[in-house]
Structures are given as C-alpha cells and as structure tokens.
Amino acid sequence: MSAAIIDGAAISAALRARVAAGVRALAAEGIVPGLAVVLVGDDPASRVYVRNKGARTEEAGMRSLEYRLPAETSEAELLALVARLNADEAVDGILVQLPLPAAIDSGKVLLAIDPAKDVDGFHPVNAGRLATGQAALVPCTPLGCVILAKSVRPDLAGLDAVVVGRSNIVGKPVAQLLLAEHCTVTVAHSRTRDLPGLCRRADLLVAAIGRPDFVRGDWIKPGAIVIDVGINRVADPATGEGKTRLVGDVAFAEAAPVAGAITPVPGGVGPMTIACLLRNTLAAAATRRGRPLPADIA
Ligand code: NDP
C-alpha cells in the first residue's frame, strides 16, 4: 500500500481562506491587519519570498507594507526602522527577512521586534512562551508541520514523534509544538547515534535537516506520518543540462510505499509557511486589540 500524499497546497489554501474570513470580520469593525516585511539587500531568493508574501497578504484582505533597504544599511538604521514599526499602530506584524547582511547582528534585530508583533515567532519571549505552554506567536514553518500532521490524524496524543534537526527556527519549535500535542518527542541531530534505528520507532517523523534524500525508505516505520521540511535544490540532468529540481530531506520514492502519509517536496510544508504567517498576523491583530481569535485558526 502506498502512503496518502498530504496536499500542502490545498491545506494552505484552505487556511488562507479561513484567515481571509477572519480578516473580513475584523474589517467590519474597522480594523485592517497590517504586515510589514523588511528586506535588506538583494538576495534573489529573499526578493521572491517577499514578493509572494506581499501578494498573499493583500489577497487575504490585509495591508502589506514593504521596506526594501540597500545592502549597505547599518544595524542602527535597521533598528530605527524596527522601532518605528513597533510604535506604528497600523502595523500588527513585523517580519525581517533573513538572512541579513553579515554586518548586521540578526539576533539583536530580532530581539528589538515587539513580541506582540513578532509574526515569525523567533523572539525569545515567544520561544519562552511556547516552551512554557503559554499563548505565543509560534514560528510559521513548524506550525505548518503540525497542521499537516493533524490533517491526517487530528489527535496526535501518545504518538512517538522523532524530529530530526534542532535549529531554533524549525526543529526545536516543532518539538515544542508536538509536545504540546501530547506526543512523546525525541529530537535528533548530527551527533545522534543510530539515527535510522531511532527513526524506525517514529509514528510521526519530521525531517528538518537540509540534506537531499537523507532519510531512506528503510528508516520509516510502516504506516508512519512523514513530514519533510527540507528544501534542497539538486542537479536534474534528466530534464536538461544545468537544470535543477527541488527535493526534500526524505527519499520520497522509497518512503512513500512504507509510510501511511507523507508530504511531497515541493507542495508539502513549503506552502504552509506563508499561510501560517498570515494566520499569525491575523492572530496578532486580534490579540493586540483585545479581540478573540477565530476558532478555526486558533
Ligand atoms: P539548519 O541547518 O539550521 O539545521 C539543520 C539540522 O539538521 C541541525 O540541527 C543539524 O544538526 C541537523 N543535521 C545536519 N546533518 C545531520 C545528520 N547527518 N544527521 C542528523 N542530523 C543532522 O537548518 P534549518 O532547520 O534552518 O532547515 C532545515 C531544512 O528545512 C532545510 O532544508 C531548509 O531549507 C528547510 N526549511 C524549509 C522551510 C519551509 O518549508 N518554508 C523553512 C525553513 C527551513 P546539528 O544541530 O547537530 O548541527
């Protein structure tokens, strides 16, 4: 039997539609959520992300503000912009696109963002709230992973979950979110012993490593839910010289016949990130103004 393919494009579109409905309800009270995205320099991948974020923000009925600063922008100038956005009542969410130029300390910039507007969920206050089970703005990609897993199994309680990767932006917050869903969570990393054996025990396996096709089919427990966060560009000579394609961290063709459900790359976790960013912006707008969160995005 082959795994169910978890359709991140459809699930993210449905989330964006629920967010848009929540935005319309706030707009009826005269509140239009605003998302400010700050891009420093001209990293081509970041430019594409920022353009997509702006388009999706407006589609959801929110105000999109874009700040494109030159690569030579100083840390002090960027911190001054963040301070202005913190003070601006029309701005509910602030996202500073990473990576920042090497001369700027990104930790210092992320720390300067008002935690109530930290829609990326990277501020230590939000990370601490998540870790201590309090209401928080949680990082978008990890939230997307959990929504995808729950799309095939709404109650994750009791599952043995293995998260491969311990970064602050993916692995650690995914582990915290799964713990909050009452999974028994193991976090693996480059020093983990017998990673294949550990993965084979996972009812729910999240791969956030950044290595193409790293998790093999015989590492998967039959029937497991597999969430592949990896986005890796590899050469694809089959489609032409110099051509590339995207693959995940899981060897999809090997894993799909074994898993119960699996996310593809592309079209799995990737599209969830922007949808969760919009969700967080709506949540920030509602919370900042003392309004309840719509139940279907809570
Ligand atoms: P990082 O490089 O920050 O972290 C990678 C993690 O994988 C580390 O914890 C590292 O362990 C672990 N790792 C590396 N090699 C091995 C190994 N051989 N065995 C076991 N563990 C290993 O990456 P990110 O967390 O930022 O991203 C992970 C992947 O997710 C990337 O492909 C990235 O492109 C993708 N991504 C996708 C997003 C989306 O869908 N929108 C958003 C963000 C990321 P250690 O800590 O010991 O070094």
CSV table of N, CA and C and ligand atoms in Angstrom, one decimal, residues 141 164-167 169-171 188-191 195 208-211 214 229-232 249 269-270 273, ligand 1:
chain,number,residue,atom,x,y,z
A,141,THR,N,6.8,27.8,9.9
A,141,THR,CA,7.0,26.5,9.3
A,141,THR,C,6.7,25.4,10.3
A,164,VAL,N,14.0,15.3,13.3
A,164,VAL,CA,15.5,15.3,13.0
A,164,VAL,C,15.8,16.7,12.6
A,165,GLY,N,16.7,17.3,13.4
A,165,GLY,CA,17.0,18.7,13.3
A,165,GLY,C,16.7,19.5,14.6
A,166,ARG,N,17.6,20.3,15.0
A,166,ARG,CA,17.3,21.1,16.3
A,166,ARG,C,17.6,22.6,16.1
A,167,SER,N,17.3,23.1,14.9
A,167,SER,CA,17.5,24.5,14.7
A,167,SER,C,16.4,25.3,15.5
A,169,ILE,N,14.8,27.7,14.4
A,169,ILE,CA,13.6,28.1,13.5
A,169,ILE,C,12.7,27.0,13.1
A,170,VAL,N,13.3,25.7,13.1
A,170,VAL,CA,12.4,24.6,12.7
A,170,VAL,C,12.4,23.5,13.8
A,171,GLY,N,13.5,22.8,14.0
A,171,GLY,CA,13.5,21.6,14.8
A,171,GLY,C,13.0,21.8,16.2
A,188,ALA,N,16.5,14.6,17.3
A,188,ALA,CA,17.7,14.1,16.8
A,188,ALA,C,18.5,15.1,16.1
A,189,HIS,N,19.8,14.9,16.0
A,189,HIS,CA,20.7,15.9,15.3
A,189,HIS,C,22.0,15.2,14.8
A,190,SER,N,23.0,15.9,14.5
A,190,SER,CA,24.1,15.3,13.8
A,190,SER,C,24.9,14.4,14.7
A,191,ARG,N,24.7,14.5,16.0
A,191,ARG,CA,25.5,13.7,17.0
A,191,ARG,C,24.7,12.5,17.4
A,195,LEU,N,20.7,6.9,14.0
A,195,LEU,CA,19.5,7.6,13.6
A,195,LEU,C,18.5,6.8,12.8
A,208,ALA,N,14.0,17.8,9.3
A,208,ALA,CA,14.4,19.2,9.0
A,208,ALA,C,15.9,19.3,9.1
A,209,ILE,N,16.5,18.8,8.1
A,209,ILE,CA,18.0,18.6,8.1
A,209,ILE,C,18.7,19.5,7.1
A,210,GLY,N,18.1,19.5,5.9
A,210,GLY,CA,18.8,20.3,4.9
A,210,GLY,C,19.8,19.5,4.1
A,211,ARG,N,19.5,18.1,3.9
A,211,ARG,CA,20.3,17.2,3.1
A,211,ARG,C,19.4,16.4,2.2
A,214,PHE,N,18.1,12.3,2.5
A,214,PHE,CA,18.9,11.8,3.6
A,214,PHE,C,18.2,10.7,4.3
A,229,VAL,N,10.5,18.7,5.8
A,229,VAL,CA,10.6,20.1,5.8
A,229,VAL,C,11.7,20.6,4.8
A,230,GLY,N,12.6,19.7,4.5
A,230,GLY,CA,13.8,20.0,3.7
A,230,GLY,C,13.4,20.6,2.3
A,231,ILE,N,14.2,21.6,1.9
A,231,ILE,CA,14.1,22.1,0.6
A,231,ILE,C,15.5,22.2,0.1
A,232,ASN,N,15.8,21.2,-0.9
A,232,ASN,CA,17.2,21.1,-1.4
A,232,ASN,C,17.1,21.2,-2.9
A,249,ASP,N,14.3,16.3,2.4
A,249,ASP,CA,15.3,15.5,3.1
A,249,ASP,C,15.0,14.0,3.2
A,269,VAL,N,5.2,21.0,3.0
A,269,VAL,CA,5.4,22.0,4.0
A,269,VAL,C,5.6,23.4,3.5
A,270,GLY,N,6.3,23.5,2.3
A,270,GLY,CA,6.6,24.9,1.7
A,270,GLY,C,5.4,25.8,1.7
A,273,THR,N,4.1,27.8,5.0
A,273,THR,CA,4.8,28.9,5.8
A,273,THR,C,4.1,30.2,5.6
B,1,NDP,P1,19.8,24.1,10.0
B,1,NDP,O1,21.0,23.9,9.1
B,1,NDP,O2,19.8,25.3,10.9
B,1,NDP,O3,19.7,22.8,10.9
B,1,NDP,C1,19.8,21.5,10.4
B,1,NDP,C2,19.7,20.5,11.5
B,1,NDP,O4,19.9,19.2,10.9
B,1,NDP,C3,20.7,20.7,12.6
B,1,NDP,O5,20.1,20.5,13.9
B,1,NDP,C4,21.7,19.6,12.3
B,1,NDP,O6,22.3,19.0,13.5
B,1,NDP,C5,20.9,18.5,11.7
B,1,NDP,N1,21.7,17.6,10.9
B,1,NDP,C6,22.6,18.0,9.9
B,1,NDP,N2,23.2,16.9,9.4
B,1,NDP,C7,22.7,15.9,10.1
B,1,NDP,C8,23.0,14.5,10.0
B,1,NDP,N3,23.9,14.0,9.2
B,1,NDP,N4,22.3,13.7,10.9
B,1,NDP,C9,21.4,14.2,11.7
B,1,NDP,N5,21.1,15.5,11.8
B,1,NDP,C10,21.7,16.3,11.0
B,1,NDP,O7,18.6,24.0,9.0
B,1,NDP,P2,17.1,24.6,9.2
B,1,NDP,O8,16.5,24.0,10.4
B,1,NDP,O9,17.0,26.0,9.0
B,1,NDP,O10,16.3,24.0,7.9
B,1,NDP,C11,16.3,22.6,7.7
B,1,NDP,C12,15.7,22.3,6.3
B,1,NDP,O11,14.4,22.9,6.2
B,1,NDP,C13,16.5,23.0,5.2
B,1,NDP,O12,16.4,22.2,4.0
B,1,NDP,C14,15.7,24.3,4.9
B,1,NDP,O13,15.8,24.7,3.5
B,1,NDP,C15,14.3,23.8,5.2
B,1,NDP,N6,13.4,24.9,5.5
B,1,NDP,C16,12.2,24.9,4.9
B,1,NDP,C17,11.2,25.9,5.2
B,1,NDP,C18,9.9,25.9,4.5
B,1,NDP,O14,9.4,24.9,4.1
B,1,NDP,N7,9.3,27.0,4.3
B,1,NDP,C19,11.5,27.0,6.2
B,1,NDP,C20,12.8,26.7,6.9
B,1,NDP,C21,13.7,25.7,6.5
B,1,NDP,P3,23.3,19.8,14.4
B,1,NDP,O15,22.5,20.8,15.2
B,1,NDP,O16,24.0,18.8,15.3
B,1,NDP,O17,24.3,20.5,13.5
